[in-house]
Amino acid sequence: PYVVKREKMASVSEMYDVGWEEMRDKLRKWREDNYRNSEQIVDVGEELISEHSSKLGDDIWIIYEQVMIAALDCSRDDLALTCLQELRKQFPDSHRVKRLSGMRLEALERYDEANKHYDAILQDDPTNTAARKRKISILKAQGKSAEAIRELNEYLEQFVGDQEAWHELSELYINEHDYGKAAFCLEELMMTNPHNHLYCEQYAEVKYTQGGLENLELSRKYFAQALRLNNRNMRALFGLYMSASHISASPKVSAKVKKDNMKYAAWAATQINRAYKMAGRGTKENKCSMKAVEEMLESMQITMS
Amino acid sequence: GYVDWVLFLSSGHHGRGGAVLSGVCEDVPALLSVSTVQHQRAAVVVQPDRWRCVRDRLRAAASLPPAPGSHHSAGPHTGSAQVDVWCSQTQQRIVGYYQANACVSDSSPTPCALKIADKISEQFDNAVLLMLDGSKMSPDYRVPPIVMYERKDSRWMLKDKHTIMLRQWEETRAIATQLLESGDHTLLVDFDSHLDDITKDWTNQKLNTKIAELTSPANGSM
């Protein structure tokens, strides 16, 4: 982790001609939408805290938390510590603040101390999910994937509705190339979130990766489903094109299946072309992309047939 | 021998990866983008060698077929296919692959990286595999943050550091630092971002123009 020394020639408020209220509102929006634009949060938050703290009222505490986490992302331990100290003063016995202390220790790679913090929280409150997840994050950071997976599975036995955890587990399995188990996690997510196009798309991608005719057909179906849920999902569109193309190229399929999949692939290709034409309107730069996509689709067809 | 490279952006999966190109020398450096832990981005700019150009043109290559058991979402395939076509249009070719792992302390090639590098070496004999060394990704680090692998006897072996020569490293480092300080690194678009929003230009012409300005001899600070 490194620190980029930015020579700030002007304050945020000067540069963007915003007042402190807009800065506060921006921070709130980023909080609510769960953005991780840490550099921006640090820029805006640091200025807000140092120059307008008295105006922020009770908002200041949640802003300290938000800025502290962003500061850790940017290796700004000075700022993180400042925020943390204010929070400790105000909420001396808080588990939430203790967790933040733990996160700072994690950022400094002092994992044993961080674990002690989380264990202390769990002693006091065994149902504290945040502390358990931080412990799993530490295992991940240390490269102990097998343990992280084991702990996360145990966690999910207790907290079976935690979607964030299911998704994290699917990613851990993907990193270990255990696609079967990753697919299982995504199936859980699709069951509880049938309208989420991203889960469908990711499931389709795992199936595509597993390969083999049966999995390719499943992947095509789920790419198509993702598109039904969101017709602007480009990954799903490309995925539909590729899975259908590969199925139609397989020597093991019947003439009908071959024909059907060629139709799906052709449809997808048209949609892709159309999307790129719309994207390229008015911008010279995107002509590259457009032409590249056209030729790519052509060349793919040649190899597929 | 040594490798001259213009680094180009393509998609990776976790962490980031990209294709290494060698190009006709337009003195237009391209940008290597990596994301280190926690969603930071660092940039290393590499300039093409002015004197050694690869004059080979690349035929419009077909996409890479899916390798069973490797995690390629459709993204990397279409990414490399698009890059292939773009290369042929701009007289460049893909000569390698780079990857930065999400875990900063681990710079070993993942199975996925090895598979992609294998595919590239089928098309180009002297393909290189570059792993980014996260611990060295800092603007004031003295040495290039890369670990280079070459193909020997169908395995990827660590290349002897002493046979690797990078041209214009200091200049490159200085440009990267400037881009980070001015915040221009946020302009970087890789293929993943492109798939999220296809109006974003994965050839990064805007950024390359800025880099060109920074490398022009008229810029006294260089």
Short mmCIF file of C-alpha atoms in Angstrom, two decimals:
data_model
loop_
_atom_site.label_atom_id
_atom_site.label_comp_id
_atom_site.label_asym_id
_atom_site.label_seq_id
_atom_site.Cartn_x
_atom_site.Cartn_y
_atom_site.Cartn_z
CA PRO A 1 0.00 0.00 0.00
CA TYR A 2 1.33 3.41 -0.81
CA VAL A 3 0.40 6.98 -0.29
CA VAL A 4 -0.03 9.25 -3.25
CA LYS A 5 0.88 12.72 -2.19
CA ARG A 6 -1.57 14.88 -3.94
CA GLU A 7 -0.80 18.54 -4.05
CA LYS A 8 -4.24 19.92 -3.51
CA MET A 9 -4.24 23.28 -5.11
CA ALA A 10 -7.75 24.05 -4.04
CA SER A 11 -10.16 22.62 -1.55
CA VAL A 12 -12.94 20.35 -2.73
CA SER A 13 -15.49 23.05 -2.09
CA GLU A 14 -13.53 25.52 -4.16
CA MET A 15 -12.84 23.14 -7.00
CA TYR A 16 -16.37 21.96 -7.40
CA ASP A 17 -18.11 25.07 -6.11
CA VAL A 18 -20.09 23.16 -3.50
CA GLY A 19 -21.08 24.06 -0.02
CA TRP A 20 -20.72 21.87 3.03
CA GLU A 21 -24.32 20.68 2.79
CA GLU A 22 -23.75 19.26 -0.67
CA MET A 23 -20.61 17.56 0.52
CA ARG A 24 -22.52 16.04 3.43
CA ASP A 25 -25.31 14.92 1.09
CA LYS A 26 -22.82 13.38 -1.31
CA LEU A 27 -21.33 11.38 1.52
CA ARG A 28 -24.78 10.19 2.49
CA LYS A 29 -25.59 9.12 -1.05
CA TRP A 30 -22.34 7.19 -1.26
CA ARG A 31 -23.15 5.54 2.08
CA GLU A 32 -26.63 4.56 1.04
CA ASP A 33 -25.55 3.22 -2.33
CA ASN A 34 -22.63 1.39 -0.77
CA TYR A 35 -20.04 2.93 -3.07
CA ARG A 36 -16.41 2.23 -2.47
CA ASN A 37 -14.98 5.36 -4.08
CA SER A 38 -12.55 5.71 -1.24
CA GLU A 39 -10.34 8.42 -2.69
CA GLN A 40 -13.32 10.70 -3.21
CA ILE A 41 -14.74 9.92 0.21
CA VAL A 42 -11.41 10.79 1.78
CA ASP A 43 -11.15 14.07 -0.15
CA VAL A 44 -14.67 15.21 0.64
CA GLY A 45 -14.87 13.70 4.12
CA GLU A 46 -11.55 15.00 5.36
CA GLU A 47 -12.45 18.54 4.39
CA LEU A 48 -15.93 18.26 5.86
CA ILE A 49 -14.59 16.96 9.16
CA SER A 50 -11.79 19.45 9.54
CA GLU A 51 -13.73 22.54 8.56
CA HIS A 52 -17.41 21.94 9.17
CA SER A 53 -17.64 19.41 11.98
CA SER A 54 -19.68 21.69 14.22
CA LYS A 55 -22.41 21.97 11.62
CA LEU A 56 -22.86 18.27 11.08
CA GLY A 57 -24.69 17.43 14.29
CA ASP A 58 -25.10 13.75 15.01
CA ASP A 59 -24.27 12.88 11.40
CA ILE A 60 -20.66 13.38 12.28
CA TRP A 61 -20.30 9.96 13.92
CA ILE A 62 -21.44 7.99 10.91
CA ILE A 63 -19.29 10.22 8.75
CA TYR A 64 -16.27 9.47 10.93
CA GLU A 65 -16.95 5.77 10.39
CA GLN A 66 -17.36 6.15 6.63
CA VAL A 67 -14.25 8.28 6.26
CA MET A 68 -12.23 5.99 8.49
CA ILE A 69 -12.92 2.96 6.34
CA ALA A 70 -12.16 4.92 3.18
CA ALA A 71 -8.95 6.17 4.75
CA LEU A 72 -7.87 2.57 5.37
CA ASP A 73 -8.43 1.86 1.68
CA CYS A 74 -6.17 4.77 0.77
CA SER A 75 -3.45 3.91 3.30
CA ARG A 76 -4.21 7.12 5.18
CA ASP A 77 -3.62 5.75 8.64
CA ASP A 78 -3.26 9.26 10.04
CA LEU A 79 -6.80 10.11 9.03
CA ALA A 80 -8.14 6.71 10.03
CA LEU A 81 -6.68 7.08 13.50
CA THR A 82 -8.11 10.57 13.93
CA CYS A 83 -11.60 9.33 13.08
CA LEU A 84 -11.21 6.27 15.25
CA GLN A 85 -10.10 8.27 18.26
CA GLU A 86 -13.11 10.56 18.01
CA LEU A 87 -15.39 7.54 17.83
CA ARG A 88 -13.69 5.85 20.78
CA LYS A 89 -14.08 8.97 22.89
CA GLN A 90 -17.76 9.21 22.09
CA PHE A 91 -18.65 5.50 22.24
CA PRO A 92 -16.12 3.92 24.62
CA ASP A 93 -17.79 0.53 25.00
CA SER A 94 -19.20 0.11 21.54
CA HIS A 95 -18.74 -3.16 19.67
CA ARG A 96 -19.20 -1.31 16.44
CA VAL A 97 -16.22 0.91 17.22
CA LYS A 98 -14.20 -2.04 18.43
CA ARG A 99 -14.78 -3.64 15.06
CA LEU A 100 -13.39 -0.51 13.41
CA SER A 101 -10.30 -0.77 15.61
CA GLY A 102 -9.96 -4.32 14.41
CA MET A 103 -10.24 -3.23 10.79
CA ARG A 104 -7.47 -0.72 11.27
CA LEU A 105 -5.24 -3.44 12.69
CA GLU A 106 -6.09 -5.58 9.68
CA ALA A 107 -5.05 -2.77 7.36
CA LEU A 108 -1.75 -2.63 9.21
CA GLU A 109 -1.52 -6.42 8.79
CA ARG A 110 -1.51 -6.92 12.55
CA TYR A 111 -3.86 -9.85 12.21
CA ASP A 112 -3.30 -11.48 15.58
CA GLU A 113 -4.22 -8.29 17.42
CA ALA A 114 -7.21 -7.78 15.15
CA ASN A 115 -8.41 -11.29 15.91
CA LYS A 116 -8.13 -10.56 19.64
CA HIS A 117 -10.47 -7.60 19.18
CA TYR A 118 -13.00 -9.71 17.32
CA ASP A 119 -12.76 -12.57 19.81
CA ALA A 120 -13.43 -10.11 22.62
CA ILE A 121 -16.56 -8.91 20.83
CA LEU A 122 -17.73 -12.48 20.28
CA GLN A 123 -17.12 -13.35 23.94
CA ASP A 124 -19.49 -10.58 24.84
CA ASP A 125 -21.93 -11.16 22.02
CA PRO A 126 -21.67 -14.52 20.23
CA THR A 127 -24.24 -13.48 17.63
CA ASN A 128 -22.18 -10.55 16.39
CA THR A 129 -22.08 -11.30 12.68
CA ALA A 130 -19.77 -8.40 11.80
CA ALA A 131 -16.97 -9.74 13.99
CA ARG A 132 -17.33 -13.23 12.57
CA LYS A 133 -17.13 -11.91 9.04
CA ARG A 134 -14.03 -9.90 9.84
CA LYS A 135 -12.35 -13.03 11.14
CA ILE A 136 -13.16 -14.76 7.88
CA SER A 137 -11.77 -11.78 5.96
CA ILE A 138 -8.53 -12.14 7.85
CA LEU A 139 -8.26 -15.77 6.79
CA LYS A 140 -8.83 -14.66 3.23
CA ALA A 141 -6.19 -11.94 3.44
CA GLN A 142 -3.73 -14.47 4.81
CA GLY A 143 -4.38 -16.75 1.86
CA LYS A 144 -5.97 -19.41 4.05
CA SER A 145 -8.77 -20.13 1.60
CA ALA A 146 -9.66 -23.59 2.84
CA GLU A 147 -10.15 -22.31 6.38
CA ALA A 148 -12.06 -19.27 5.19
CA ILE A 149 -14.38 -21.53 3.23
CA ARG A 150 -14.88 -23.81 6.22
CA GLU A 151 -15.64 -20.91 8.57
CA LEU A 152 -17.98 -19.30 6.08
CA ASN A 153 -19.88 -22.56 5.63
CA GLU A 154 -20.30 -22.81 9.41
CA TYR A 155 -21.44 -19.22 9.52
CA LEU A 156 -24.04 -19.85 6.84
CA GLU A 157 -25.45 -22.84 8.73
CA GLN A 158 -26.40 -20.36 11.41
CA PHE A 159 -27.18 -17.33 9.29
CA VAL A 160 -28.69 -18.98 6.25
CA GLY A 161 -30.27 -15.79 4.91
CA ASP A 162 -27.09 -13.75 4.65
CA GLN A 163 -26.84 -13.07 0.94
CA GLU A 164 -23.59 -11.21 1.14
CA ALA A 165 -22.08 -14.29 2.75
CA TRP A 166 -23.44 -16.68 0.12
CA HIS A 167 -21.99 -14.47 -2.58
CA GLU A 168 -18.64 -14.27 -0.85
CA LEU A 169 -18.62 -18.05 -0.56
CA SER A 170 -19.36 -18.45 -4.26
CA GLU A 171 -16.36 -16.24 -5.04
CA LEU A 172 -14.11 -18.21 -2.72
CA TYR A 173 -15.15 -21.44 -4.43
CA ILE A 174 -14.52 -19.91 -7.85
CA ASN A 175 -11.02 -18.95 -6.78
CA GLU A 176 -10.45 -22.55 -5.78
CA HIS A 177 -11.91 -23.71 -9.09
CA ASP A 178 -14.62 -25.63 -7.24
CA TYR A 179 -17.31 -24.65 -9.70
CA GLY A 180 -19.87 -27.18 -8.54
CA LYS A 181 -19.99 -25.65 -5.07
CA ALA A 182 -19.89 -22.14 -6.48
CA ALA A 183 -22.93 -23.01 -8.57
CA PHE A 184 -24.70 -24.27 -5.45
CA CYS A 185 -24.16 -20.94 -3.69
CA LEU A 186 -25.46 -19.04 -6.69
CA GLU A 187 -28.49 -21.33 -6.83
CA GLU A 188 -29.27 -20.33 -3.23
CA LEU A 189 -29.02 -16.70 -4.24
CA MET A 190 -31.20 -17.12 -7.31
CA MET A 191 -33.84 -18.90 -5.25
CA THR A 192 -34.11 -16.06 -2.77
CA ASN A 193 -33.62 -13.33 -5.38
CA PRO A 194 -35.32 -14.55 -8.54
CA HIS A 195 -35.34 -11.09 -10.09
CA ASN A 196 -31.66 -10.42 -9.73
CA HIS A 197 -30.13 -10.57 -13.21
CA LEU A 198 -26.57 -10.59 -11.89
CA TYR A 199 -26.98 -13.85 -10.01
CA CYS A 200 -28.41 -15.49 -13.16
CA GLU A 201 -25.55 -14.19 -15.23
CA GLN A 202 -22.92 -15.32 -12.75
CA TYR A 203 -24.52 -18.74 -12.47
CA ALA A 204 -24.52 -19.00 -16.24
CA GLU A 205 -20.83 -18.07 -16.31
CA VAL A 206 -19.97 -20.80 -13.84
CA LYS A 207 -21.87 -23.34 -15.92
CA TYR A 208 -20.13 -22.11 -19.05
CA THR A 209 -16.80 -22.55 -17.32
CA GLN A 210 -17.63 -26.07 -16.21
CA GLY A 211 -18.17 -26.90 -19.85
CA GLY A 212 -19.65 -29.95 -21.49
CA LEU A 213 -22.85 -29.96 -23.48
CA GLU A 214 -25.27 -30.15 -20.56
CA ASN A 215 -23.62 -27.27 -18.72
CA LEU A 216 -23.42 -25.18 -21.88
CA GLU A 217 -27.15 -25.60 -22.43
CA LEU A 218 -27.84 -24.60 -18.84
CA SER A 219 -25.55 -21.63 -19.22
CA ARG A 220 -27.37 -20.54 -22.35
CA LYS A 221 -30.71 -20.78 -20.55
CA TYR A 222 -29.49 -18.70 -17.64
CA PHE A 223 -27.83 -16.09 -19.83
CA ALA A 224 -31.19 -15.81 -21.57
CA GLN A 225 -32.93 -15.50 -18.21
CA ALA A 226 -30.54 -12.77 -17.13
CA LEU A 227 -31.37 -10.90 -20.33
CA ARG A 228 -35.09 -11.25 -19.69
CA LEU A 229 -34.51 -9.64 -16.31
CA ASN A 230 -32.23 -6.94 -17.70
CA ASN A 231 -31.88 -6.61 -21.44
CA ARG A 232 -28.86 -4.35 -21.12
CA ASN A 233 -26.62 -6.88 -19.43
CA MET A 234 -23.80 -7.09 -21.98
CA ARG A 235 -22.05 -9.99 -20.31
CA ALA A 236 -25.24 -11.99 -20.55
CA LEU A 237 -25.61 -11.03 -24.19
CA PHE A 238 -22.09 -12.08 -25.05
CA GLY A 239 -22.58 -15.17 -22.93
CA LEU A 240 -25.72 -16.10 -24.81
CA TYR A 241 -23.89 -15.63 -28.09
CA MET A 242 -20.95 -17.75 -27.03
CA SER A 243 -22.84 -20.58 -25.38
CA ALA A 244 -25.32 -20.89 -28.24
CA SER A 245 -22.48 -20.77 -30.77
CA HIS A 246 -20.55 -23.49 -29.01
CA ILE A 247 -23.60 -25.73 -28.69
CA SER A 248 -24.39 -25.38 -32.37
CA ALA A 249 -20.79 -26.25 -33.20
CA SER A 250 -20.86 -29.43 -31.16
CA PRO A 251 -20.85 -32.67 -33.17
CA LYS A 252 -23.03 -34.31 -30.52
CA VAL A 253 -26.19 -32.30 -31.08
CA SER A 254 -29.12 -33.08 -33.30
CA ALA A 255 -29.79 -31.03 -36.41
CA LYS A 256 -32.70 -29.34 -34.67
CA VAL A 257 -30.66 -28.32 -31.62
CA LYS A 258 -27.94 -27.07 -33.93
CA LYS A 259 -30.41 -24.98 -35.90
CA ASP A 260 -32.10 -23.58 -32.80
CA ASN A 261 -28.83 -22.52 -31.24
CA MET A 262 -27.62 -20.91 -34.42
CA LYS A 263 -30.81 -18.86 -34.32
CA TYR A 264 -30.16 -17.83 -30.71
CA ALA A 265 -26.60 -16.93 -31.56
CA ALA A 266 -27.65 -14.91 -34.58
CA TRP A 267 -30.21 -13.05 -32.49
CA ALA A 268 -27.59 -12.29 -29.86
CA ALA A 269 -25.16 -11.08 -32.51
CA THR A 270 -27.76 -8.68 -33.85
CA GLN A 271 -28.43 -7.35 -30.38
CA ILE A 272 -24.73 -6.92 -29.71
CA ASN A 273 -24.25 -5.03 -32.95
CA ARG A 274 -27.20 -2.83 -32.19
CA ALA A 275 -25.97 -2.09 -28.69
CA TYR A 276 -22.58 -1.08 -30.00
CA LYS A 277 -24.08 1.08 -32.72
CA MET A 278 -26.07 2.94 -30.12
CA ALA A 279 -23.08 3.24 -27.85
CA GLY A 280 -20.90 4.53 -30.65
CA ARG A 281 -23.24 7.29 -31.70
CA GLY A 282 -21.54 10.62 -31.56
CA THR A 283 -18.23 9.45 -30.24
CA LYS A 284 -15.33 8.95 -32.57
CA GLU A 285 -13.45 6.86 -30.05
CA ASN A 286 -16.01 4.13 -30.00
CA LYS A 287 -15.67 3.43 -33.70
CA CYS A 288 -12.79 1.16 -32.68
CA SER A 289 -14.97 -0.92 -30.45
CA MET A 290 -17.77 -1.12 -32.98
CA LYS A 291 -15.65 -2.25 -35.84
CA ALA A 292 -13.80 -4.66 -33.58
CA VAL A 293 -17.06 -6.19 -32.43
CA GLU A 294 -18.37 -6.59 -35.97
CA GLU A 295 -15.24 -8.31 -37.13
CA MET A 296 -15.04 -10.38 -34.00
CA LEU A 297 -18.54 -11.68 -34.48
CA GLU A 298 -17.73 -12.48 -38.09
CA SER A 299 -14.55 -14.30 -37.24
CA MET A 300 -16.24 -16.21 -34.45
CA GLN A 301 -18.88 -17.40 -36.86
CA ILE A 302 -16.22 -18.67 -39.20
CA THR A 303 -14.60 -20.76 -36.51
CA MET A 304 -17.90 -21.97 -35.15
CA SER A 305 -19.32 -23.24 -38.40
CA GLY B 1 17.21 -11.16 -25.36
CA TYR B 2 14.63 -8.72 -24.23
CA VAL B 3 11.04 -7.91 -24.79
CA ASP B 4 9.83 -4.57 -25.92
CA TRP B 5 6.37 -3.89 -24.88
CA VAL B 6 3.45 -1.62 -25.12
CA LEU B 7 1.03 -2.77 -22.53
CA PHE B 8 -2.59 -2.85 -23.28
CA LEU B 9 -5.68 -3.28 -21.26
CA SER B 10 -7.86 -6.27 -21.41
CA SER B 11 -10.08 -7.91 -18.89
CA GLY B 12 -8.93 -10.11 -16.10
CA HIS B 13 -11.05 -11.68 -13.46
CA HIS B 14 -10.22 -11.10 -9.85
CA GLY B 15 -7.35 -8.74 -9.63
CA ARG B 16 -6.79 -7.55 -13.14
CA GLY B 17 -5.07 -8.92 -16.15
CA GLY B 18 -4.16 -7.69 -19.54
CA ALA B 19 -2.53 -8.40 -22.79
CA VAL B 20 1.01 -7.40 -23.55
CA LEU B 21 1.50 -5.96 -26.98
CA SER B 22 4.45 -5.12 -29.02
CA GLY B 23 3.73 -2.39 -31.44
CA VAL B 24 4.67 -0.34 -34.37
CA CYS B 25 6.35 2.55 -32.78
CA GLU B 26 4.18 5.55 -32.78
CA ASP B 27 5.76 6.81 -29.60
CA VAL B 28 2.41 6.38 -28.04
CA PRO B 29 2.81 4.56 -24.79
CA ALA B 30 -0.12 2.63 -23.52
CA LEU B 31 -1.01 2.11 -19.95
CA LEU B 32 -0.85 -0.89 -17.75
CA SER B 33 -3.60 -0.91 -15.26
CA VAL B 34 -3.65 -2.96 -12.14
CA SER B 35 -5.78 -2.86 -9.14
CA THR B 36 -4.13 -3.63 -5.87
CA VAL B 37 -6.01 -4.57 -2.79
CA GLN B 38 -8.99 -2.67 -1.71
CA HIS B 39 -9.92 -1.23 -5.01
CA GLN B 40 -6.95 1.01 -5.43
CA ARG B 41 -5.49 1.39 -8.82
CA ALA B 42 -1.87 1.91 -9.54
CA ALA B 43 -0.48 2.50 -12.95
CA VAL B 44 2.73 1.68 -14.62
CA VAL B 45 3.29 3.14 -18.00
CA VAL B 46 5.58 1.49 -20.41
CA GLN B 47 6.76 3.02 -23.58
CA PRO B 48 7.40 1.20 -26.76
CA ASP B 49 10.95 0.93 -27.79
CA ARG B 50 11.61 3.43 -30.48
CA TRP B 51 13.92 1.29 -32.49
CA ARG B 52 12.65 -2.21 -32.36
CA CYS B 53 9.32 -2.60 -34.00
CA VAL B 54 7.40 -5.66 -34.66
CA ARG B 55 6.37 -5.42 -38.23
CA ASP B 56 4.31 -8.55 -38.27
CA ARG B 57 0.69 -7.98 -38.82
CA LEU B 58 -1.75 -10.16 -37.15
CA ARG B 59 -4.46 -11.83 -39.15
CA ALA B 60 -7.80 -11.23 -37.55
CA ALA B 61 -7.68 -14.08 -35.13
CA ALA B 62 -10.63 -16.09 -34.01
CA SER B 63 -11.57 -15.98 -30.37
CA LEU B 64 -9.89 -18.30 -27.92
CA PRO B 65 -11.97 -21.43 -27.44
CA PRO B 66 -13.10 -22.01 -23.88
CA ALA B 67 -10.69 -24.12 -21.91
CA PRO B 68 -12.58 -26.65 -19.84
CA GLY B 69 -12.12 -26.12 -16.14
CA SER B 70 -10.71 -22.67 -16.41
CA HIS B 71 -12.76 -19.85 -15.14
CA HIS B 72 -13.30 -17.66 -18.09
CA SER B 73 -16.46 -15.78 -18.08
CA ALA B 74 -17.51 -14.86 -21.58
CA GLY B 75 -15.81 -11.55 -20.86
CA PRO B 76 -12.17 -12.51 -21.28
CA HIS B 77 -12.96 -14.41 -24.46
CA THR B 78 -14.75 -11.59 -26.11
CA GLY B 79 -12.19 -9.23 -24.69
CA SER B 80 -9.29 -10.99 -26.27
CA ALA B 81 -11.23 -11.41 -29.49
CA GLN B 82 -11.86 -7.71 -29.68
CA VAL B 83 -8.28 -6.98 -28.78
CA ASP B 84 -7.15 -9.34 -31.54
CA VAL B 85 -9.15 -7.48 -34.11
CA TRP B 86 -8.02 -4.11 -32.82
CA CYS B 87 -4.42 -5.31 -32.99
CA SER B 88 -4.74 -6.25 -36.60
CA GLN B 89 -6.17 -2.87 -37.37
CA THR B 90 -3.38 -1.04 -35.60
CA GLN B 91 -0.59 -3.37 -36.58
CA GLN B 92 0.10 -4.69 -33.15
CA ARG B 93 0.01 -8.16 -31.77
CA ILE B 94 -0.56 -9.82 -28.47
CA VAL B 95 2.73 -11.02 -27.09
CA GLY B 96 1.87 -11.83 -23.54
CA TYR B 97 -0.36 -11.55 -20.53
CA TYR B 98 -0.07 -9.73 -17.25
CA GLN B 99 -2.00 -10.22 -14.07
CA ALA B 100 -2.20 -8.68 -10.63
CA ASN B 101 -3.58 -10.94 -7.92
CA ALA B 102 -6.08 -9.57 -5.46
CA CYS B 103 -3.89 -10.75 -2.61
CA VAL B 104 -0.99 -8.31 -2.50
CA SER B 105 1.52 -10.66 -0.95
CA ASP B 106 0.98 -13.44 -3.46
CA SER B 107 2.37 -12.93 -6.91
CA SER B 108 2.32 -16.51 -8.12
CA PRO B 109 0.56 -17.26 -11.40
CA THR B 110 -2.93 -18.65 -11.00
CA PRO B 111 -4.09 -21.60 -13.10
CA CYS B 112 -6.16 -19.14 -15.09
CA ALA B 113 -3.15 -16.95 -15.86
CA LEU B 114 -1.17 -19.99 -16.98
CA LYS B 115 -3.94 -21.14 -19.30
CA ILE B 116 -4.29 -17.74 -20.92
CA ALA B 117 -0.54 -17.46 -21.32
CA ASP B 118 -0.50 -20.93 -22.88
CA LYS B 119 -3.07 -19.88 -25.45
CA ILE B 120 -1.11 -16.77 -26.33
CA SER B 121 2.10 -18.72 -26.72
CA GLU B 122 0.33 -20.91 -29.26
CA GLN B 123 0.13 -17.84 -31.45
CA PHE B 124 3.43 -16.24 -30.53
CA ASP B 125 6.61 -18.11 -29.69
CA ASN B 126 8.23 -15.72 -27.27
CA ALA B 127 5.15 -14.94 -25.25
CA VAL B 128 5.70 -13.64 -21.75
CA LEU B 129 3.71 -13.99 -18.59
CA LEU B 130 4.00 -11.06 -16.22
CA MET B 131 2.84 -11.23 -12.65
CA LEU B 132 2.62 -7.98 -10.78
CA ASP B 133 4.41 -7.86 -7.46
CA GLY B 134 1.93 -6.08 -5.23
CA SER B 135 4.46 -5.30 -2.57
CA LYS B 136 6.40 -3.17 -5.03
CA MET B 137 3.47 -1.22 -6.41
CA SER B 138 4.46 2.15 -5.17
CA PRO B 139 5.38 5.26 -7.15
CA ASP B 140 8.71 5.64 -5.44
CA TYR B 141 9.80 2.04 -5.72
CA ARG B 142 13.13 1.66 -7.43
CA VAL B 143 12.50 -1.48 -9.46
CA PRO B 144 9.73 -2.47 -11.82
CA PRO B 145 7.07 -4.36 -9.86
CA ILE B 146 6.97 -7.33 -12.18
CA VAL B 147 7.88 -10.97 -12.11
CA MET B 148 8.45 -12.37 -15.55
CA TYR B 149 7.88 -15.93 -16.72
CA GLU B 150 8.82 -17.51 -20.03
CA ARG B 151 7.82 -20.77 -21.61
CA LYS B 152 10.39 -23.55 -21.44
CA ASP B 153 9.52 -27.15 -22.18
CA SER B 154 5.80 -26.40 -22.02
CA ARG B 155 6.09 -24.99 -18.51
CA TRP B 156 6.24 -21.43 -17.35
CA MET B 157 9.56 -20.76 -15.69
CA LEU B 158 10.84 -17.73 -13.88
CA LYS B 159 12.99 -15.72 -16.24
CA ASP B 160 16.43 -14.80 -15.03
CA LYS B 161 16.19 -11.19 -13.82
CA HIS B 162 19.49 -10.35 -15.42
CA THR B 163 18.28 -11.13 -18.88
CA ILE B 164 15.39 -8.71 -18.59
CA MET B 165 15.91 -5.22 -19.81
CA LEU B 166 13.31 -2.55 -19.61
CA ARG B 167 13.78 0.62 -21.50
CA GLN B 168 12.83 4.00 -20.19
CA TRP B 169 11.83 2.69 -16.80
CA GLU B 170 12.59 5.95 -15.00
CA GLU B 171 10.61 7.98 -17.46
CA THR B 172 7.78 5.55 -17.26
CA ARG B 173 7.74 5.69 -13.51
CA ALA B 174 7.71 9.47 -13.57
CA ILE B 175 4.77 9.54 -15.95
CA ALA B 176 2.84 7.05 -13.84
CA THR B 177 3.44 9.15 -10.74
CA GLN B 178 2.19 12.25 -12.49
CA LEU B 179 -0.92 10.50 -13.67
CA LEU B 180 -1.64 9.26 -10.17
CA GLU B 181 -1.17 12.70 -8.68
CA SER B 182 -3.34 14.42 -11.22
CA GLY B 183 -6.03 11.80 -10.73
CA ASP B 184 -5.94 10.84 -14.41
CA HIS B 185 -5.63 7.19 -13.47
CA THR B 186 -9.37 7.29 -12.84
CA LEU B 187 -9.83 7.67 -16.60
CA LEU B 188 -8.55 4.16 -17.10
CA VAL B 189 -11.00 1.77 -18.76
CA ASP B 190 -10.36 -1.94 -18.87
CA PHE B 191 -12.50 -4.46 -20.64
CA ASP B 192 -14.42 -5.32 -17.50
CA SER B 193 -15.47 -1.70 -17.09
CA HIS B 194 -16.29 -1.65 -20.77
CA LEU B 195 -18.69 -4.57 -20.35
CA ASP B 196 -20.36 -2.67 -17.52
CA ASP B 197 -20.83 0.30 -19.81
CA ILE B 198 -20.00 -0.16 -23.48
CA THR B 199 -19.76 3.55 -24.13
CA LYS B 200 -16.46 3.42 -22.26
CA ASP B 201 -13.50 3.19 -24.58
CA TRP B 202 -11.27 0.21 -23.78
CA THR B 203 -8.61 1.47 -26.14
CA ASN B 204 -8.16 4.41 -23.78
CA GLN B 205 -7.47 6.99 -26.44
CA LYS B 206 -8.12 9.86 -24.05
CA LEU B 207 -5.61 8.58 -21.58
CA ASN B 208 -3.06 7.73 -24.23
CA THR B 209 -3.26 11.28 -25.49
CA LYS B 210 -2.46 12.55 -22.00
CA ILE B 211 0.43 10.14 -21.75
CA ALA B 212 1.71 11.27 -25.12
CA GLU B 213 1.66 14.85 -23.88
CA LEU B 214 3.67 13.88 -20.83
CA THR B 215 6.28 12.11 -22.90
CA SER B 216 6.71 14.72 -25.57
CA PRO B 217 10.17 16.32 -25.62
CA ALA B 218 8.51 19.71 -25.31
CA ASN B 219 7.63 18.83 -21.75
CA GLY B 220 10.64 20.19 -19.95
CA SER B 221 10.16 18.23 -16.74
CA MET B 222 11.03 15.01 -18.53
#
